[in-house]
CSV table of C-alpha atoms (C1' of nucleotides) in Angstrom, one decimal:
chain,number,residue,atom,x,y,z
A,182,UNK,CA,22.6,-13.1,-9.8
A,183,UNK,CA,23.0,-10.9,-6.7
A,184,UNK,CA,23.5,-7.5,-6.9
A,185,UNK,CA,26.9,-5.6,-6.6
A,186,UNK,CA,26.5,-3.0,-3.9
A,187,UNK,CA,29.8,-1.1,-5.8
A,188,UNK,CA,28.5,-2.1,-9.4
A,189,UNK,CA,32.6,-2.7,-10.2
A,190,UNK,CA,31.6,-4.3,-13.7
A,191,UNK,CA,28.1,-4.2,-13.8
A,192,UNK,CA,27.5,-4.8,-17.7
A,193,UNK,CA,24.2,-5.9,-16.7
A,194,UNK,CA,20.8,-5.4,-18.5
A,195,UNK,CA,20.8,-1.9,-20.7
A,196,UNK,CA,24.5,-0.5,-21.0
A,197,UNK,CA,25.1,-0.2,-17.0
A,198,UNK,CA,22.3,0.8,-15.4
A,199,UNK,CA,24.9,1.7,-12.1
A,200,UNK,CA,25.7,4.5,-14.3
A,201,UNK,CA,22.0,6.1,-13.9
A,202,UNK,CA,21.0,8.4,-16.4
A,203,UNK,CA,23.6,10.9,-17.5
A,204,UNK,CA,24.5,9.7,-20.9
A,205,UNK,CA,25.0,12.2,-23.8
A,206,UNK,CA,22.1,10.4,-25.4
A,207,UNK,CA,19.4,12.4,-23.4
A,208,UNK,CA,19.4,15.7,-23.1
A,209,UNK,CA,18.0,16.4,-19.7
A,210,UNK,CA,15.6,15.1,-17.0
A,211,UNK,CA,13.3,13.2,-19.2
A,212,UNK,CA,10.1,11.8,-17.5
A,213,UNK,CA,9.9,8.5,-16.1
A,214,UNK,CA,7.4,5.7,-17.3
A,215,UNK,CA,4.2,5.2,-15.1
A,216,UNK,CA,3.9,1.9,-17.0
A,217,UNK,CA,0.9,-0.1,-15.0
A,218,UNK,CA,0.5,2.4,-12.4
A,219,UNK,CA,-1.6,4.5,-14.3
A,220,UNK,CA,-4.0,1.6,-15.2
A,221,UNK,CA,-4.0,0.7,-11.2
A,222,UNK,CA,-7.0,1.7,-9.6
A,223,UNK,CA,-5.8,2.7,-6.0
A,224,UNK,CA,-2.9,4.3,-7.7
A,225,UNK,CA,-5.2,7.0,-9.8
A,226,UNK,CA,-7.6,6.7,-7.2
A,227,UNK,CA,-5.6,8.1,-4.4
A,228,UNK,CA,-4.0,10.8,-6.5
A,229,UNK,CA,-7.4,12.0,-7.8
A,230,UNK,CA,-8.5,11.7,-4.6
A,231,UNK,CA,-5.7,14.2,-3.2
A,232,UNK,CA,-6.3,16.6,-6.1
A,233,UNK,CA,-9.6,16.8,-5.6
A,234,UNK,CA,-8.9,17.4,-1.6
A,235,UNK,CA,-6.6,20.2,-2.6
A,236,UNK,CA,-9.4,21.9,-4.7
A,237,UNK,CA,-11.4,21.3,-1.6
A,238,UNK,CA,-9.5,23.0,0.5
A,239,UNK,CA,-8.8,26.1,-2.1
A,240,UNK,CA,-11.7,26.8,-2.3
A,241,UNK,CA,-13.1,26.7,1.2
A,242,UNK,CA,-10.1,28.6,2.5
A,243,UNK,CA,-12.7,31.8,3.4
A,244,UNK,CA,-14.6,29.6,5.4
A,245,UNK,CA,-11.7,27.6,6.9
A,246,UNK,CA,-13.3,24.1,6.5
A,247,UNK,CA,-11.9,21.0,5.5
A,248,UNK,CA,-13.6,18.2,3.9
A,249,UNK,CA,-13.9,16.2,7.1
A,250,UNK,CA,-15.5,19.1,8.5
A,251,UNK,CA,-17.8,20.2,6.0
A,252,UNK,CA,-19.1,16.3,6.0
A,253,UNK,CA,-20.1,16.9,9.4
A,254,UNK,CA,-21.9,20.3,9.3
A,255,UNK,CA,-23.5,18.1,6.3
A,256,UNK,CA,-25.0,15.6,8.0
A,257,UNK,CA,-25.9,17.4,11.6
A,258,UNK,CA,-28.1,19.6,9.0
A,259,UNK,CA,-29.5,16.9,7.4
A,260,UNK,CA,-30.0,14.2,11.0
A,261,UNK,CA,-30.9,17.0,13.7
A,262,UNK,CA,-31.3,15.3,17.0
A,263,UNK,CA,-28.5,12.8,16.8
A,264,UNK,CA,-25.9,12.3,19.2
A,265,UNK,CA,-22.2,12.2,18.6
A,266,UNK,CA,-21.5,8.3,18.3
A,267,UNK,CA,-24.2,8.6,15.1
A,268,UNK,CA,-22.8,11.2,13.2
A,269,UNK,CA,-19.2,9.6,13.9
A,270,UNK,CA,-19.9,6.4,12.9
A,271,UNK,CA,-21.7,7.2,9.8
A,272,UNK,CA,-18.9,9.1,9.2
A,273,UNK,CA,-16.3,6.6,9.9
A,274,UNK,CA,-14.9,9.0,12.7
A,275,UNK,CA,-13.8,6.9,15.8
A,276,UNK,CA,-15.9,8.8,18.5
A,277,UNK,CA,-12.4,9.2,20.4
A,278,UNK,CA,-11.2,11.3,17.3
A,279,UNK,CA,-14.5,12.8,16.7
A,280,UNK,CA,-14.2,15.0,20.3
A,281,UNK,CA,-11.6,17.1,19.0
A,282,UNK,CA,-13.0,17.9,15.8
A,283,UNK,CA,-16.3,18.9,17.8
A,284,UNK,CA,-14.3,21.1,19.6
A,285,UNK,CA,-13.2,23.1,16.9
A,286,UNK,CA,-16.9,23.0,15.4
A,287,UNK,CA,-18.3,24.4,18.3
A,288,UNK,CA,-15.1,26.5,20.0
A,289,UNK,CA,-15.9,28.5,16.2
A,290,UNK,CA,-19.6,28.8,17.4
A,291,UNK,CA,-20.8,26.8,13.9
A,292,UNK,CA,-22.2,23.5,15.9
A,293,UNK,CA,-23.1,22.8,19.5
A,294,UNK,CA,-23.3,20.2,22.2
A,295,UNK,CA,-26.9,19.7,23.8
A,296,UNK,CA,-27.0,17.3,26.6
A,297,UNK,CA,-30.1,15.1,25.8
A,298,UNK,CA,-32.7,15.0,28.0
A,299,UNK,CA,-33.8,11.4,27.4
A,300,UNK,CA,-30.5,10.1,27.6
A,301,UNK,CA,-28.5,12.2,29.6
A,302,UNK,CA,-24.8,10.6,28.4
A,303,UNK,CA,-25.3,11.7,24.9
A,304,UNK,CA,-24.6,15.1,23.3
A,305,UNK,CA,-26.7,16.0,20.9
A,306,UNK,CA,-25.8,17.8,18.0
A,307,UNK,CA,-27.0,21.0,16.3
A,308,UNK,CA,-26.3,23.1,14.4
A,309,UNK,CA,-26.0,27.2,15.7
A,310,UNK,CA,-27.0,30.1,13.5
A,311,UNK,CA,-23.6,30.8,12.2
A,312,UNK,CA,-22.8,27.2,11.8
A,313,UNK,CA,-26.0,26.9,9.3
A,314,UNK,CA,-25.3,30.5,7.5
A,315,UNK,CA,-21.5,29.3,6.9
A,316,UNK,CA,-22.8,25.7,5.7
A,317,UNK,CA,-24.8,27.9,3.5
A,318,UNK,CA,-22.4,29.7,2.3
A,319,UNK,CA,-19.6,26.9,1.7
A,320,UNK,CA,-22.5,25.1,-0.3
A,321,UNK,CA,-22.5,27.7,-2.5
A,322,UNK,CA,-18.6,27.4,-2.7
A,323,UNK,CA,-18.9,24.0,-2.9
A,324,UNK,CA,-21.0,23.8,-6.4
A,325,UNK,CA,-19.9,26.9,-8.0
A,326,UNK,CA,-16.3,26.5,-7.5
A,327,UNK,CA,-15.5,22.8,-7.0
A,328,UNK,CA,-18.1,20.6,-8.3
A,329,UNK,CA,-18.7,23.0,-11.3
A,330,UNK,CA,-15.0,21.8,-12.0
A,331,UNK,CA,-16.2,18.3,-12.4
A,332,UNK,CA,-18.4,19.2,-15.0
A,333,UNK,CA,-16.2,21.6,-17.2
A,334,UNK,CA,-13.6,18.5,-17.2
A,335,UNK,CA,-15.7,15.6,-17.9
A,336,UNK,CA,-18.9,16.9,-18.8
A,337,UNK,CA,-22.5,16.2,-16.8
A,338,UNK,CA,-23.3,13.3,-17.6
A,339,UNK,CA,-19.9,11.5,-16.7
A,340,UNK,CA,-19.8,13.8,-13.5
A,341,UNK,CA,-22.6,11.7,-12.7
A,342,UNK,CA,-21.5,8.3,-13.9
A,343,UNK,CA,-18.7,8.9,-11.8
A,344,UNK,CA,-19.8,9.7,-8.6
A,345,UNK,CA,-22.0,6.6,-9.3
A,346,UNK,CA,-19.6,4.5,-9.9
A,347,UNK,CA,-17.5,5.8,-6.8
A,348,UNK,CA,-20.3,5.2,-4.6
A,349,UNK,CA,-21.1,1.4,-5.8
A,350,UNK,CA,-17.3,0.7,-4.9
A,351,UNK,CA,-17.3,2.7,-1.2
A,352,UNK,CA,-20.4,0.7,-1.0
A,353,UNK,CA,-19.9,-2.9,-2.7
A,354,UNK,CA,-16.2,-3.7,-2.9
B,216,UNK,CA,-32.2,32.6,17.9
B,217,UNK,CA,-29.4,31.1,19.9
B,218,UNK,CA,-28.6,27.6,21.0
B,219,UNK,CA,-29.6,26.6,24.7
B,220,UNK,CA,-27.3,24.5,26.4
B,221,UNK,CA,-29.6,22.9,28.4
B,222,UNK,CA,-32.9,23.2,26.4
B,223,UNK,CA,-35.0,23.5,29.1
B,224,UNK,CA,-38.1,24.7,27.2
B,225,UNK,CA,-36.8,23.6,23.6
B,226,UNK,CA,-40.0,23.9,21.2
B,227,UNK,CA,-37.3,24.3,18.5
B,228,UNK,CA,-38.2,22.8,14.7
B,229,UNK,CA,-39.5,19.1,14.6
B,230,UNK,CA,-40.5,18.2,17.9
B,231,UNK,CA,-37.9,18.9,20.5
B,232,UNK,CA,-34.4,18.0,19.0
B,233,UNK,CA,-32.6,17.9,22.4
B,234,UNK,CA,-34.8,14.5,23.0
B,235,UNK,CA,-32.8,12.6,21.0
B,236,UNK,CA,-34.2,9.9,19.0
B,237,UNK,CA,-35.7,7.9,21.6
B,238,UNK,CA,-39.8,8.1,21.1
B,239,UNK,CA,-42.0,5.3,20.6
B,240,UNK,CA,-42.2,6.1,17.1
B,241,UNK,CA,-38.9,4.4,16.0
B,242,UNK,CA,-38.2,1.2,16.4
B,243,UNK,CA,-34.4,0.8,16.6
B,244,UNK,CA,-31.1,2.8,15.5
B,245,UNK,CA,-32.3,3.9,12.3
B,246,UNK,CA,-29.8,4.7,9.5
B,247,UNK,CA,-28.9,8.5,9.1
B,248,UNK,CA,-29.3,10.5,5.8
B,249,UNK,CA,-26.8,11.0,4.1
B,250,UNK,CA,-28.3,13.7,1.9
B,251,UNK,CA,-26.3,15.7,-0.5
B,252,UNK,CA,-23.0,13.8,1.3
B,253,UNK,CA,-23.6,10.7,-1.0
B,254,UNK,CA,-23.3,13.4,-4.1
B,255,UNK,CA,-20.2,15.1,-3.0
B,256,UNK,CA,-17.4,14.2,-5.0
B,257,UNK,CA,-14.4,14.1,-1.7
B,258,UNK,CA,-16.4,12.2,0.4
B,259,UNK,CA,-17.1,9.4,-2.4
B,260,UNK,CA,-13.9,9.6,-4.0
B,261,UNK,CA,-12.3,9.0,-0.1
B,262,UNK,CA,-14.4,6.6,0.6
B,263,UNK,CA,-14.0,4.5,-2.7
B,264,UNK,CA,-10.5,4.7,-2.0
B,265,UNK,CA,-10.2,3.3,1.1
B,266,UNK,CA,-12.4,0.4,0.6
B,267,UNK,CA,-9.9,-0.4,-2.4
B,268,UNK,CA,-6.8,0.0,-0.6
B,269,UNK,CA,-8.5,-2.3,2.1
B,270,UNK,CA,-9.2,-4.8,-0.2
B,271,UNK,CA,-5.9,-4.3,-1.9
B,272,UNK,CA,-4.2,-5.1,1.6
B,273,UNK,CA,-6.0,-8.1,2.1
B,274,UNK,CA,-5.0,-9.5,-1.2
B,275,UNK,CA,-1.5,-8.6,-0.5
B,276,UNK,CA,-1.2,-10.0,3.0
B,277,UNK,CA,0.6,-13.0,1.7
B,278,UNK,CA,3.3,-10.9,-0.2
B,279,UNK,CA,2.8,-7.9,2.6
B,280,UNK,CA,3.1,-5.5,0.0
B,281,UNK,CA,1.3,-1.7,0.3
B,282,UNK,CA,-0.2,0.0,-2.0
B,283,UNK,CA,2.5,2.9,-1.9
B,284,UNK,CA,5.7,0.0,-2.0
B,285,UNK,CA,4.0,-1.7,-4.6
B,286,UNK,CA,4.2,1.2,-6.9
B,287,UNK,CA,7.6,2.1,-5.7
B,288,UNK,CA,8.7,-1.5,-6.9
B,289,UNK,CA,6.7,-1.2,-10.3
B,290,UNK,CA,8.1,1.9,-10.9
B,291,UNK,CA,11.6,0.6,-10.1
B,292,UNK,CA,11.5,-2.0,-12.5
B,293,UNK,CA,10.0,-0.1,-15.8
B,294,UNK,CA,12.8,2.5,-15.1
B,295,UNK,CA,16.1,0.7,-14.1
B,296,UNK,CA,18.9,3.5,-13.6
B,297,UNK,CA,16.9,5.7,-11.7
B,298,UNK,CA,18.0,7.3,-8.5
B,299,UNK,CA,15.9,8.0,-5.1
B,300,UNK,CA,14.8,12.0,-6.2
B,301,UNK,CA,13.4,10.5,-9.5
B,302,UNK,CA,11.5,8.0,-8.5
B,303,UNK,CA,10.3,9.4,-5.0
B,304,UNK,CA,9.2,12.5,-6.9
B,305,UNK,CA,7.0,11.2,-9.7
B,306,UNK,CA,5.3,9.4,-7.1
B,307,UNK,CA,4.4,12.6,-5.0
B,308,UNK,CA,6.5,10.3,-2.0
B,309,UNK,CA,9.1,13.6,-0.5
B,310,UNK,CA,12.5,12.9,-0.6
B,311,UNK,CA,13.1,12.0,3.8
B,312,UNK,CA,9.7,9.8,3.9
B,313,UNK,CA,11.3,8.0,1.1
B,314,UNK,CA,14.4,6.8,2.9
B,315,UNK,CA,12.3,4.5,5.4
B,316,UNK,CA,10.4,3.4,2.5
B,317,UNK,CA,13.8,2.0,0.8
B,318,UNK,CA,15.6,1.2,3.8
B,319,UNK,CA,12.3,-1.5,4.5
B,320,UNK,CA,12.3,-2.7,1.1
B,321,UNK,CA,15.8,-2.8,0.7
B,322,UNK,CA,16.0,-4.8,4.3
B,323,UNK,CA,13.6,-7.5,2.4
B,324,UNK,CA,16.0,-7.7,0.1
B,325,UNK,CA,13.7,-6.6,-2.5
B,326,UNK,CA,15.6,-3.6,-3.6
B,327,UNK,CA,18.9,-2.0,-3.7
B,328,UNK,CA,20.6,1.2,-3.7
B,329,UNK,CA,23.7,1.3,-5.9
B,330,UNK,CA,26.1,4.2,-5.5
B,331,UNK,CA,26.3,6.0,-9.2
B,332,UNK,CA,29.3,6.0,-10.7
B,333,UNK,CA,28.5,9.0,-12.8
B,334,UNK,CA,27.3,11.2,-9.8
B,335,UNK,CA,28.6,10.3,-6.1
B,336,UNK,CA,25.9,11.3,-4.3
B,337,UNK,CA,22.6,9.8,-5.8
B,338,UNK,CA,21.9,6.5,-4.7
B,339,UNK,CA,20.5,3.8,-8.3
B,340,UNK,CA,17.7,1.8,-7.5
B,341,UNK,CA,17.2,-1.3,-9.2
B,342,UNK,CA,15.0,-4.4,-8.3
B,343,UNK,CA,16.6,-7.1,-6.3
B,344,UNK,CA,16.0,-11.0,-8.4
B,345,UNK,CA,13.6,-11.7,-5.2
B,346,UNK,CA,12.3,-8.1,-5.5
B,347,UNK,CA,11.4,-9.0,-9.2
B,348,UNK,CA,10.1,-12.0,-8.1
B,349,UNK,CA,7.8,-10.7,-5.8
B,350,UNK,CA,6.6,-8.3,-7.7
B,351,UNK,CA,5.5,-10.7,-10.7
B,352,UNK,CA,3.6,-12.6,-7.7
B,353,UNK,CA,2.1,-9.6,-6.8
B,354,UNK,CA,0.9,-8.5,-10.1
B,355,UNK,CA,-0.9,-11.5,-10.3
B,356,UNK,CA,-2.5,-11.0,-6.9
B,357,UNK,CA,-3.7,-7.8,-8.0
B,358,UNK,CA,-4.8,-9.0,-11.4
B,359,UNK,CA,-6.8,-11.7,-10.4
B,360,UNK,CA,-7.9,-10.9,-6.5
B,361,UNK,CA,-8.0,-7.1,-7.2
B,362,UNK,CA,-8.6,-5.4,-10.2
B,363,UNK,CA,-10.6,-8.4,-11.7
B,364,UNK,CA,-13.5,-7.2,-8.8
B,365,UNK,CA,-13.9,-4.0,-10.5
B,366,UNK,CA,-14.9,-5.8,-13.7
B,367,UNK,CA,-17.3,-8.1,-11.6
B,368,UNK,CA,-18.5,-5.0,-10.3
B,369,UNK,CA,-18.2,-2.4,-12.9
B,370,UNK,CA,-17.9,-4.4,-16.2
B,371,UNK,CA,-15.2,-4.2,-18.6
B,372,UNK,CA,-15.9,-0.7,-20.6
B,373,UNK,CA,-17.2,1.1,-17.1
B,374,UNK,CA,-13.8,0.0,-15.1
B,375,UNK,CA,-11.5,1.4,-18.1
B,376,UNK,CA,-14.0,4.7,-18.1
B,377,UNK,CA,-13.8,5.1,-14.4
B,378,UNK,CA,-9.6,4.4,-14.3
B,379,UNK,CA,-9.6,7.1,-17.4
B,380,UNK,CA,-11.2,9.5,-15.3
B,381,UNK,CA,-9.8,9.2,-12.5
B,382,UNK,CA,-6.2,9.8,-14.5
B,383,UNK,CA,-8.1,13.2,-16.0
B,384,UNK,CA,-8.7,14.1,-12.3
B,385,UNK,CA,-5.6,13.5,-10.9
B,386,UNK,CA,-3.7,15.4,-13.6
B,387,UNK,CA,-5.5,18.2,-15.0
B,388,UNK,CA,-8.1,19.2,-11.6
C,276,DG,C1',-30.4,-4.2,43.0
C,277,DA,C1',-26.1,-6.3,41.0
C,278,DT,C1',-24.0,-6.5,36.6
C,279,DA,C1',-23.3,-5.3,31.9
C,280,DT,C1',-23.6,-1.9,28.2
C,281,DT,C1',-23.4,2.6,26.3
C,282,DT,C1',-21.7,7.5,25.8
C,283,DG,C1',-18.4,11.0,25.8
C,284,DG,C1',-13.9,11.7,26.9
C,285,DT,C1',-8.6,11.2,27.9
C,286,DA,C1',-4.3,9.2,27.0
C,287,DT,C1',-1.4,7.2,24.0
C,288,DG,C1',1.0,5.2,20.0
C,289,DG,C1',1.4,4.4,15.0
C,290,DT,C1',1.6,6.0,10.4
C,291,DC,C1',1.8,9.4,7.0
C,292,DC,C1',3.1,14.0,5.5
C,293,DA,C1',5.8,18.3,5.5
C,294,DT,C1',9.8,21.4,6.7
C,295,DA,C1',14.4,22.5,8.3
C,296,DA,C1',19.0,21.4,8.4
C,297,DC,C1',23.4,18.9,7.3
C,298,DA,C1',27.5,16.4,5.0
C,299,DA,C1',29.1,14.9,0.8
C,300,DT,C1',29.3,15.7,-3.9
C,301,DT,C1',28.7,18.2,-8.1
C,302,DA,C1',27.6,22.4,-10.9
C,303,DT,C1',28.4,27.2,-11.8
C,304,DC,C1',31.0,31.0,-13.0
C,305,DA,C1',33.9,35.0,-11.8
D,127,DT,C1',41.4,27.6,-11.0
D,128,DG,C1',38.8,28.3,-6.8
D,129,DA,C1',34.9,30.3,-4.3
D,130,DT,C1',30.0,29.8,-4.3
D,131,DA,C1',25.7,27.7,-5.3
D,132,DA,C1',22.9,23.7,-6.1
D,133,DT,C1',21.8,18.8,-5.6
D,134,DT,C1',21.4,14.1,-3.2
D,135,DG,C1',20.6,11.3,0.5
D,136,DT,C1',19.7,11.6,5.2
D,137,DT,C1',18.3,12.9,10.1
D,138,DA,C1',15.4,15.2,13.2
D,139,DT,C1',11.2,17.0,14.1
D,140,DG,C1',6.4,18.4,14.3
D,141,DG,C1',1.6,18.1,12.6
D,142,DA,C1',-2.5,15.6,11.0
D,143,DC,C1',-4.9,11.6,11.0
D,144,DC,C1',-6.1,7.1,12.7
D,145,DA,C1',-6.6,3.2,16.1
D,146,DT,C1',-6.7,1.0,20.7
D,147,DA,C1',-7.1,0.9,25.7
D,148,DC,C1',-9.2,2.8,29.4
D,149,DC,C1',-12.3,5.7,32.5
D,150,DA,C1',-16.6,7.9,34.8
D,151,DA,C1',-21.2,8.8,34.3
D,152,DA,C1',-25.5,7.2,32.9
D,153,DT,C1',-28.4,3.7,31.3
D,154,DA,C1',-30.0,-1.1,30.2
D,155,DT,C1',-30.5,-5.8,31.6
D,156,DC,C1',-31.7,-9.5,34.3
DNA sequence: GATATTTGGTATGGTCCATAACAATTATCA
DNA sequence: TGATAATTGTTATGGACCATACCAAATATC
C-alpha cells in the first residue's frame, strides 16, 4: 500500500483517518495516547529533566544563576586552586565554551581569574567575596525551595533512591 | 578581603591557591570533588540523560533514528488521524521546529502529511508502510540494546520505580 | 636547544529552542 | 450573510548550547 497524498478514497484502517478527528463522536480536543513513550526512559527522562531545569531557574531568578552556573560556583568552592581546563572538564564544558561563561562569572564579580604562578598559562580559579555570599545564598534557595520539592513529591527516602539511581546511570551506562 | 589579580604575596586559606596544583605532594591530575554537585538533583538528572540519549544514538545508528523522531513516529502510529499542532504539542516540539522535523521524516519516506478533508488547513499525519516498518525495527533495538541495560543495571522493580518517578517529575514538579 | 604538548582564547558552524509574522482556511457573531 | 477573529502550517530570525579547528604564549620533552 502507498499512501494517497489527496486521500480521494482512503477507507483505510479506522473509518478514514484523512478525515482527522472532527467526528460528532468526540466532543472536543481529547488527549492523545503516550502509549510507550511514557515507559521510555529518555523520553520521561528528558522531560523531568526540563521540569526540573525550569524549577531551577524559578527559583534562582534573585540570584540570576542557571544551573550550568551554579555547578560551577559549586565546584570552584569545593577544588580551590584549579585551573580552568579542570573545572571544565569535570564539568563536561569544552574549555572553548567555558571562556564565555567565566566571563559572565567574573564580569558579575562572583568568580575570578588568577594567573598561576607555577604555571603561568593557566588561570586559576576562585571564588570573590560576593561570588561565595551569593553561592551561599542560592544554597539556601537551592534546598528550601527546589530540592525540598523532591521530597514533598516523592518522599525522603525515594528522593534519595533516585538521585542514586540517576548517578549509577550518568556514571555506568 | 578582595581578590588579587596577581597574588603577589597570596598567604590566602590552604597554602597559596594561586600556585596551582603543582607541589611535590601530588602525584598526577588528581580527580576534583564533586561535593554536594553529585547530590544535586539537575546536574544528575542532566547527566543521566545524556549518557542515555548517547547510548540510545548508538543503538539507533543503524536505523538513524533520534530520540525526539523516534517519539514523533511512536506517537504517530498510536494516534492515526492526528494533524501537526496535536502531535507537535503533546510532545513539548513548537509548531515551526516541527516542520523540519516532518519534512526529514517525511523525505525518508517514513511519514506523510495528508491534507484533511474535514479542515483545509491542517496537515494528517500518518505512518508511511516503511515508516511502520522501521519503527517495529526500532522498538526492538530499543528493547533489547537499550532499555534491557537499565534492567542489567538497575533490576527489574528499580528500572519501573525510577521510569515512575521520573513520569511524577515531569508532570506534577 | 629544537620539537611537541598544554592552556586559554577566538572564530565558526551546527543543532535545538523561542518568537514574530504571513497566507490560507475556518470559526464567530453582529 | 459578511466582517472579523482564530487556527494551521510555514518561513524567517535570533538566542542558547555544543563541537571543531586553529592560534599564541608558556611549558614539557628529548
Amino acid at each position: 500500500m502507498t499512501v494517497s497524498k489527496t486521500a480521494e478514497k482512503s477507507s483505510d484502517k479506522p473509518a478514514d483517518v484523512a478525515k482527522g478527528r472532527k467526528d460528532a463522536s468526540e466532543p472536543q480536543a481529547e488527549a492523545l495516547q503516550l502509549g510507550e513513550l511514557s515507559e521510555q526512559l529518555g523520553y520521561v527522562l528528558k522531560r523531568a529533566q526540563l521540569k526540573v531545569f525550569e524549577n531551577f531557574l524559578r527559583c534562582m531568578a534573585s540570584l540570576q544563576l542557571t544551573p550550568a552556573q551554579f555547578s560551577v560556583l559549586l565546584l570552584v568552592e569545593k577544588n580551590p586552586g584549579r585551573n580552568q581546563t579542570e573545572i571544565a572538564s569535570t564539568l563536561g564544558i569544552l574549555r572553548p565554551n567555558f571562556v564565555a561563561m567565566l566571563d559572565n562569572l567574573e564580569s558579575r564579580d562572583l568568580c575570578a581569574r588568577i594567573r598561576s604562578t607555577n604555571d603561568r598559562r593557566s588561570h586559576i580559579l576562585v571564588l570573590t567575596d560576593k561570588g561565595k555570599a551569593v553561592l551561599a545564598r542560592a544554597k539556601k534557595l537551592v534546598a528550601t525551595k527546589h530540592e525540598a520539592r523532591l521530597n514533598d513529591l516523592l518522599g525522603q527516602a525515594n528522593r534519595e533512591a533516585l538521585i542514586g539511581m540517576l548517578a549509577k546511570i550518568a556514571n555506568e551506562f
